[in-house]
Amino acid sequence: MAGHPGTGFAETDETSPYGIEMGVRYPKLSVDEALDAAQAGMKAWRDAGIDARTGVCLEALARLNARSFELAHAVQHTTGQAFMMAFQAGGTHAQDRGLEAVAYAYREMTATPAVARWEKPQGKNPPLVMDKHFKVVPRGVAAMIGVSTFPTWNGYPGLFASLVTGNPVIVKPHPATVLPLAITVEVVREVLAEAGFDPNLAVLLTDTSADPVAKDLCLRPAVKVIDFTGSNAFGEWLERNAHQAQVYTEKAGVNAVVVDDFADVKGMGRNLAFALSLYAGQMCTTPQNIFVPKDGIAVGDERMSFDEVAQVLAGAVDKFLSDPERAVNVLGAIQAPATAERVEAARDLGRILLDSRAIGHPEFPDARIRTPLMLAVDAAETDVYREERFGPISFVVACADIDDALAKWRETVAENGAITAGLYADRRETQAKAEEVAQEVGVALSVNLTGGVYVNQTAAFSDFHATGANPAANAALVDSAFVANRFRVVEVRYPAEAEAGQAAA
Amino acid sequence: MAGHPGTGFAETDETSPYGIEMGVRYPKLSVDEALDAAQAGMKAWRDAGIDARTGVCLEALARLNARSFELAHAVQHTTGQAFMMAFQAGGTHAQDRGLEAVAYAYREMTATPAVARWEKPQGKNPPLVMDKHFKVVPRGVAAMIGVSTFPTWNGYPGLFASLVTGNPVIVKPHPATVLPLAITVEVVREVLAEAGFDPNLAVLLTDTSADPVAKDLCLRPAVKVIDFTGSNAFGEWLERNAHQAQVYTEKAGVNAVVVDDFADVKGMGRNLAFALSLYAGQMCTTPQNIFVPKDGIAVGDERMSFDEVAQVLAGAVDKFLSDPERAVNVLGAIQAPATAERVEAARDLGRILLDSRAIGHPEFPDARIRTPLMLAVDAAETDVYREERFGPISFVVACADIDDALAKWRETVAENGAITAGLYADRRETQAKAEEVAQEVGVALSVNLTGGVYVNQTAAFSDFHATGANPAANAALVDSAFVANRFRVVEVRYPAEAEAGQAAA
């Protein structure tokens, strides 16, 4: 990257879940070097104003869009996503979310006028007249801490929201997933430089899992905004320790689907088969727990037992993945060896409905690919299902009845958070109860999805991702709360006479 | 208060700085009782929706407005503000700020539509069509921790922002300043009940300084929003410990005025005399440090030495307060005995320019009234002036030159925060430098005030109070950031077909 601070090349943990040699090298720099470089251009970036910053961000997004195929390959070979998904979620949809963040931030920044004349009547005397200037100022340096699975999709909202509001951004990718964010930083730097700004307003800072830098970076007094997607442990540590910064976190959760009487069980099976298979359950939005009444459900005029419902679901997944070529293009590869190990270890946690298999990839012989593991458990076995078991692992949980199913869903989300929830229910009464739970525990709810919309997918400008209202995340992508605290407004006021003198000076 | 939870009457520390017997009694209840009562009506308040909640808040503000004279007396005799100021700042202007908070919150809540139909083209196939419902949900219980000096003005923004966004509010007044907020809670409860809601959505929880309850209250898991105005110690404790809540703090700061070459020194003197005298310097916006070049300034075509500038300022204050009747109506009384003691102790901190006097009140013989103490110090004596010395204490600080004056201002604000800043400067160059400092340390700047606008006064819907960008406060009254995090949006989506079925059901 032209002119990027640092000396030589950094070590990372970057390897491809598809088994190819990555061999990409990145600049090596210290936290101090990153902070010094990032801050140098901050004043000029602030003074450029809202429109200029917005223009730079839009141009960067347009150029990232033009590099979507390259980004798709980069996302595929770091995260393990299949190519089509890497193109969509890692490319265009990530750009959508970045654009959404710029749009929300623009709305909030421009809600206060740049200049306003204020007059206060004084009875018989002339009015008091003041000219008031409102200047949008940045908070300071922003740190964007990337995640291994969705570096661009989860990263762009914070990156662009911080940048457009005037904050330099230090991008610290997950050590295993550097390339997509490195390309991103390169593009942003290129546009910054062309527009006459310091390219170091966007800096890449890599590390390794053996020698991490995020804690050091995130406690520096100059760092005033932090975006993080990843583990509960680090997210909570940030929330409790990085007092000098605004901290936005997305952590783990236990997403659930609740099944009540529902006529189109086949449609449910098809829909959930895709939802459970997509990227082998490595989405923060993938359902983990499927709560079903133990006495079964009504399917139109017939009864279907719990075991039959479980078999419909497991059978649908099995059938969906029966063609290996289609399977690998949906499942992608397992990003981390630990996730593959977790699947192995999970086999003993319940009665196996569908076993996980390793399957081969026609193009990448060393790809780490696993099909979903589905287990049946009883609602009493809360230790098994109440925490997140990241990866292609799901539980069909036998509950006393539909109210118990709703209660178990509520308890797990209140305790450990969730980003998505699904409901299959023909009865309006159950839908209403589920809507109430969704509002109480603050989780987005998708009802009766049987077609081409899936519980684990959201669209920018139309769906919020997470709510910020349960332990899985303290913010939503993207709402006003996500952008409004990234800048401040400083007012400077002059009596109108003096102002006239000032303008003439 | 009709139906207010609790048993019997609580002890408080309420006494009037004017020396009259207060003798008001308040409900006695525990933190547990307050929390239980507040939460009971939360669901119905949420489900009432944005418009109904906004209507209740507007009606409460209108009724508070109708009780402005009563509120003025209550504010006067708890805070020590003179009657006219208590009527304005404690009555109508506080209502303005409350209305402003409701308006900003309404804007943010309604920025997301309640329902939206979403269509996604599918090539030759029919489009995917979803109906998406967006529900504004509260964060939980809000705690509003009142301040002794401006219970309503500083309290209403948080109180009404929390309430209109769906959160029940527990109002915990300063133990010495209960009555204004008790009247407020009574009015809010009355309107809630008339509109068919649980009046316990607004609860008064009093305490004493010997047996405080704020720490206990603010760490309860049910408390999700906290508004606090008061000491640095407790504000920082909240920011560092109340992790379960959104915390909005306004703490102490050291406000400054910087004086450069300026032709209308008399106008400056008149203006600052009022600014320094108003409520005897007990405003969080009162200037404390007046930085002046030690070699003096140009006043039009003449030079004026540092001592002459200092004498102009001290003389203007002395003259302004020479009529005791006018003096007491500007100064008001000293809210806390500790503030009067602080004035006594401050006499040794510098060369006395104007000594503080105790003066009598024609109506209230026991009123605790003090005139401003003004001291001259050298810029090197940073220990004297860099921290807040709350009360009618100010320092005229001799600086090497104007750049040193700007630097000292910058350092004190960066270190200890400020809510206001003033500048007197004819030179555009100095104005520009000061604007830069204001943006860097995030403080509102008033330039060349010589008429009827004062550095320590801000108007709702026109000026922000504080910026949230320096240590004096982590939020501004009132901007988007102040309201956007008090609620969350929960999305519920249905395929449009199912939705049609739902509507028919």
Short mmCIF file of C-alpha atoms in Angstrom, two decimals, chain B residues 117-375:
data_model
loop_
_atom_site.label_atom_id
_atom_site.label_comp_id
_atom_site.label_asym_id
_atom_site.label_seq_id
_atom_site.Cartn_x
_atom_site.Cartn_y
_atom_site.Cartn_z
CA ARG B 117 -43.91 -3.39 2.51
CA TRP B 118 -40.73 -4.73 0.92
CA GLU B 119 -40.54 -6.25 -2.52
CA LYS B 120 -37.52 -7.95 -4.05
CA PRO B 121 -37.64 -8.75 -7.76
CA GLN B 122 -36.88 -12.38 -8.65
CA GLY B 123 -36.37 -12.18 -12.41
CA LYS B 124 -39.06 -14.18 -14.16
CA ASN B 125 -40.49 -15.40 -10.87
CA PRO B 126 -42.88 -13.40 -8.71
CA PRO B 127 -41.14 -10.95 -6.37
CA LEU B 128 -40.54 -11.74 -2.72
CA VAL B 129 -42.94 -9.57 -0.73
CA MET B 130 -42.65 -9.01 3.01
CA ASP B 131 -44.53 -6.83 5.44
CA LYS B 132 -42.18 -5.46 8.05
CA HIS B 133 -43.33 -4.02 11.35
CA PHE B 134 -40.98 -1.84 13.38
CA LYS B 135 -41.78 -1.53 17.07
CA VAL B 136 -40.17 1.08 19.29
CA VAL B 137 -39.37 -0.56 22.62
CA PRO B 138 -37.99 0.99 25.81
CA ARG B 139 -34.61 0.11 27.28
CA GLY B 140 -35.99 -0.45 30.79
CA VAL B 141 -36.26 1.69 33.87
CA ALA B 142 -34.68 5.14 33.67
CA ALA B 143 -33.12 6.79 36.72
CA MET B 144 -32.92 10.55 36.77
CA ILE B 145 -30.51 11.77 39.45
CA GLY B 146 -31.20 15.43 40.15
CA VAL B 147 -28.78 18.22 40.95
CA SER B 148 -29.08 20.72 43.80
CA THR B 149 -28.81 23.89 41.72
CA PHE B 150 -30.91 23.28 38.59
CA PRO B 151 -33.23 20.40 39.42
CA THR B 152 -35.71 21.05 36.63
CA TRP B 153 -33.55 22.64 33.93
CA ASN B 154 -30.96 19.88 34.08
CA GLY B 155 -33.53 17.22 34.93
CA TYR B 156 -36.33 17.66 32.41
CA PRO B 157 -34.38 16.70 29.25
CA GLY B 158 -33.50 13.25 30.58
CA LEU B 159 -36.82 12.76 32.35
CA PHE B 160 -38.93 13.53 29.28
CA ALA B 161 -36.57 11.89 26.77
CA SER B 162 -36.73 8.66 28.76
CA LEU B 163 -40.47 8.79 29.37
CA VAL B 164 -41.51 9.57 25.79
CA THR B 165 -39.36 6.71 24.49
CA GLY B 166 -41.25 4.28 26.71
CA ASN B 167 -39.11 4.02 29.82
CA PRO B 168 -40.59 4.39 33.32
CA VAL B 169 -38.64 7.02 35.25
CA ILE B 170 -37.51 6.95 38.85
CA VAL B 171 -36.72 10.52 39.85
CA LYS B 172 -34.10 10.68 42.61
CA PRO B 173 -33.68 14.37 43.52
CA HIS B 174 -30.68 15.82 45.27
CA PRO B 175 -31.47 15.43 49.00
CA ALA B 176 -31.36 19.21 49.47
CA THR B 177 -33.51 20.08 46.45
CA VAL B 178 -36.54 17.83 46.37
CA LEU B 179 -39.62 20.00 46.00
CA PRO B 180 -39.31 21.13 42.35
CA LEU B 181 -38.94 17.55 41.16
CA ALA B 182 -41.64 16.32 43.53
CA ILE B 183 -44.09 18.79 41.97
CA THR B 184 -42.91 17.63 38.56
CA VAL B 185 -43.48 13.96 39.38
CA GLU B 186 -46.91 14.80 40.78
CA VAL B 187 -47.89 16.52 37.52
CA VAL B 188 -46.57 13.70 35.34
CA ARG B 189 -48.39 11.10 37.47
CA GLU B 190 -51.63 13.06 37.26
CA VAL B 191 -51.48 13.20 33.46
CA LEU B 192 -50.49 9.53 33.18
CA ALA B 193 -53.43 8.47 35.32
CA GLU B 194 -55.91 10.64 33.46
CA ALA B 195 -54.74 9.13 30.18
CA GLY B 196 -55.33 5.64 31.55
CA PHE B 197 -51.74 4.70 32.31
CA ASP B 198 -50.12 3.56 35.54
CA PRO B 199 -49.04 6.74 37.38
CA ASN B 200 -46.12 4.77 38.79
CA LEU B 201 -44.38 5.20 35.44
CA ALA B 202 -43.05 8.26 37.27
CA VAL B 203 -41.88 7.62 40.81
CA LEU B 204 -40.19 9.91 43.33
CA LEU B 205 -37.42 8.32 45.38
CA THR B 206 -35.82 10.60 47.96
CA ASP B 207 -32.81 10.09 50.20
CA THR B 208 -30.46 11.95 52.50
CA SER B 209 -26.78 12.67 52.14
CA ALA B 210 -26.20 10.48 55.18
CA ASP B 211 -28.06 7.56 53.66
CA PRO B 212 -27.89 7.91 49.87
CA VAL B 213 -29.61 5.47 47.50
CA ALA B 214 -28.30 6.51 44.07
CA LYS B 215 -25.49 3.93 43.89
CA ASP B 216 -27.83 1.13 44.83
CA LEU B 217 -30.45 2.28 42.35
CA CYS B 218 -28.02 2.83 39.49
CA LEU B 219 -26.48 -0.64 39.62
CA ARG B 220 -29.79 -2.52 39.51
CA PRO B 221 -30.05 -4.69 36.38
CA ALA B 222 -33.51 -3.26 35.60
CA VAL B 223 -32.10 0.27 35.32
CA LYS B 224 -31.08 0.78 31.71
CA VAL B 225 -30.87 4.57 31.38
CA ILE B 226 -29.29 7.01 33.84
CA ASP B 227 -29.23 10.79 33.67
CA PHE B 228 -27.01 12.52 36.16
CA THR B 229 -25.97 16.08 36.81
CA GLY B 230 -23.55 16.73 39.64
CA SER B 231 -20.10 15.95 40.95
CA ASN B 232 -17.23 14.55 38.93
CA ALA B 233 -16.75 11.82 41.49
CA PHE B 234 -20.21 10.33 41.15
CA GLY B 235 -20.46 11.01 37.41
CA GLU B 236 -17.23 9.15 36.72
CA TRP B 237 -18.26 6.37 39.06
CA LEU B 238 -21.46 5.94 37.05
CA GLU B 239 -19.60 5.96 33.74
CA ARG B 240 -17.23 3.29 35.00
CA ASN B 241 -19.61 1.07 36.92
CA ALA B 242 -23.17 1.25 35.62
CA HIS B 243 -22.36 -0.95 32.62
CA GLN B 244 -25.91 -2.21 32.33
CA ALA B 245 -27.20 1.28 31.55
CA GLN B 246 -26.83 4.10 29.06
CA VAL B 247 -25.28 6.81 31.23
CA TYR B 248 -25.62 10.53 30.49
CA THR B 249 -23.56 12.76 32.76
CA GLU B 250 -22.97 16.43 33.28
CA LYS B 251 -20.17 17.09 35.73
CA ALA B 252 -17.89 19.93 36.73
CA GLY B 253 -15.76 22.02 34.43
CA VAL B 254 -13.64 25.14 34.33
CA ASN B 255 -15.21 27.68 32.03
CA ALA B 256 -13.01 30.42 30.70
CA VAL B 257 -13.03 33.77 28.98
CA VAL B 258 -10.07 34.85 26.85
CA VAL B 259 -9.44 38.57 26.40
CA ASP B 260 -7.49 39.95 23.44
CA ASP B 261 -7.37 43.45 21.95
CA PHE B 262 -10.93 44.72 22.16
CA ALA B 263 -12.35 48.20 21.69
CA ASP B 264 -15.54 47.94 23.75
CA VAL B 265 -13.99 47.07 27.09
CA LYS B 266 -16.83 48.77 28.94
CA GLY B 267 -19.35 46.56 27.15
CA MET B 268 -17.24 43.55 28.04
CA GLY B 269 -17.19 44.63 31.67
CA ARG B 270 -20.96 45.13 31.82
CA ASN B 271 -21.60 41.80 30.14
CA LEU B 272 -19.18 39.81 32.30
CA ALA B 273 -20.38 41.57 35.46
CA PHE B 274 -23.78 40.03 34.87
CA ALA B 275 -22.33 36.68 33.83
CA LEU B 276 -20.19 36.46 36.99
CA SER B 277 -22.92 37.69 39.31
CA LEU B 278 -25.90 35.69 38.08
CA TYR B 279 -26.84 33.13 40.76
CA ALA B 280 -23.54 33.98 42.42
CA GLY B 281 -21.49 31.89 40.04
CA GLN B 282 -23.35 28.68 40.86
CA MET B 283 -24.16 27.91 37.23
CA CYS B 284 -22.27 25.12 35.50
CA THR B 285 -21.84 27.70 32.74
CA THR B 286 -20.37 30.55 34.80
CA PRO B 287 -16.86 31.62 33.75
CA GLN B 288 -14.17 30.92 36.31
CA ASN B 289 -10.93 31.83 34.54
CA ILE B 290 -10.41 35.05 32.61
CA PHE B 291 -7.18 34.80 30.66
CA VAL B 292 -5.61 38.19 29.85
CA PRO B 293 -2.18 38.95 28.36
CA LYS B 294 0.11 40.23 31.15
CA ASP B 295 1.25 43.15 28.98
CA GLY B 296 -2.33 44.22 28.52
CA ILE B 297 -4.42 44.75 25.41
CA ALA B 298 -5.16 47.38 22.78
CA VAL B 299 -8.45 49.14 23.38
CA GLY B 300 -9.09 50.89 20.13
CA ASP B 301 -6.07 53.18 19.75
CA GLU B 302 -5.06 53.00 23.41
CA ARG B 303 -3.21 50.44 25.50
CA MET B 304 -4.72 49.07 28.65
CA SER B 305 -2.49 47.26 31.13
CA PHE B 306 -3.34 43.90 32.68
CA ASP B 307 -4.16 45.60 35.97
CA GLU B 308 -6.39 48.09 34.23
CA VAL B 309 -8.29 45.30 32.47
CA ALA B 310 -8.63 43.46 35.76
CA GLN B 311 -9.89 46.65 37.42
CA VAL B 312 -12.42 47.24 34.65
CA LEU B 313 -13.84 43.79 35.29
CA ALA B 314 -13.80 43.98 39.08
CA GLY B 315 -15.15 47.53 38.96
CA ALA B 316 -17.99 46.51 36.66
CA VAL B 317 -19.04 43.72 39.03
CA ASP B 318 -18.78 46.02 42.02
CA LYS B 319 -20.84 48.72 40.34
CA PHE B 320 -23.43 46.25 39.06
CA LEU B 321 -23.98 44.99 42.60
CA SER B 322 -23.81 48.39 44.32
CA ASP B 323 -27.59 48.56 44.70
CA PRO B 324 -28.32 45.84 47.29
CA GLU B 325 -31.89 45.33 46.11
CA ARG B 326 -30.81 44.68 42.56
CA ALA B 327 -27.87 42.64 43.84
CA VAL B 328 -29.98 40.11 45.73
CA ASN B 329 -32.29 39.71 42.76
CA VAL B 330 -29.35 38.71 40.58
CA LEU B 331 -27.13 36.89 43.07
CA GLY B 332 -29.83 34.83 44.71
CA ALA B 333 -28.60 32.84 47.70
CA ILE B 334 -25.79 30.34 48.10
CA GLN B 335 -27.31 26.88 47.80
CA ALA B 336 -24.86 24.96 49.98
CA PRO B 337 -22.98 26.02 53.12
CA ALA B 338 -19.88 24.37 51.60
CA THR B 339 -19.95 26.89 48.77
CA ALA B 340 -19.93 29.81 51.18
CA GLU B 341 -17.04 28.17 53.01
CA ARG B 342 -15.20 27.68 49.72
CA VAL B 343 -15.43 31.40 49.04
CA GLU B 344 -13.90 32.16 52.44
CA ALA B 345 -11.07 29.73 51.86
CA ALA B 346 -10.38 31.04 48.34
CA ARG B 347 -9.32 34.50 49.50
CA ASP B 348 -5.71 33.36 49.92
CA LEU B 349 -5.42 31.95 46.43
CA GLY B 350 -4.45 35.19 44.70
CA ARG B 351 -4.37 38.94 44.82
CA ILE B 352 -7.84 40.18 45.67
CA LEU B 353 -9.38 42.32 42.94
CA LEU B 354 -12.83 42.29 44.46
CA ASP B 355 -13.63 40.84 47.83
CA SER B 356 -16.72 38.79 48.51
CA ARG B 357 -19.27 40.27 50.87
CA ALA B 358 -22.23 38.84 52.69
CA ILE B 359 -25.26 41.00 52.05
CA GLY B 360 -28.73 41.00 53.51
CA HIS B 361 -32.03 40.28 51.83
CA PRO B 362 -34.90 42.69 52.50
CA GLU B 363 -37.44 39.87 52.71
CA PHE B 364 -35.45 36.91 54.10
CA PRO B 365 -33.18 37.93 56.97
CA ASP B 366 -31.48 34.54 57.15
CA ALA B 367 -30.66 34.31 53.44
CA ARG B 368 -27.09 33.14 52.68
CA ILE B 369 -26.01 35.72 50.10
CA ARG B 370 -22.47 36.37 48.89
CA THR B 371 -21.05 38.68 46.24
CA PRO B 372 -18.31 37.47 43.86
CA LEU B 373 -14.71 37.08 44.89
CA MET B 374 -12.30 38.03 42.11
CA LEU B 375 -8.61 37.26 42.29
#
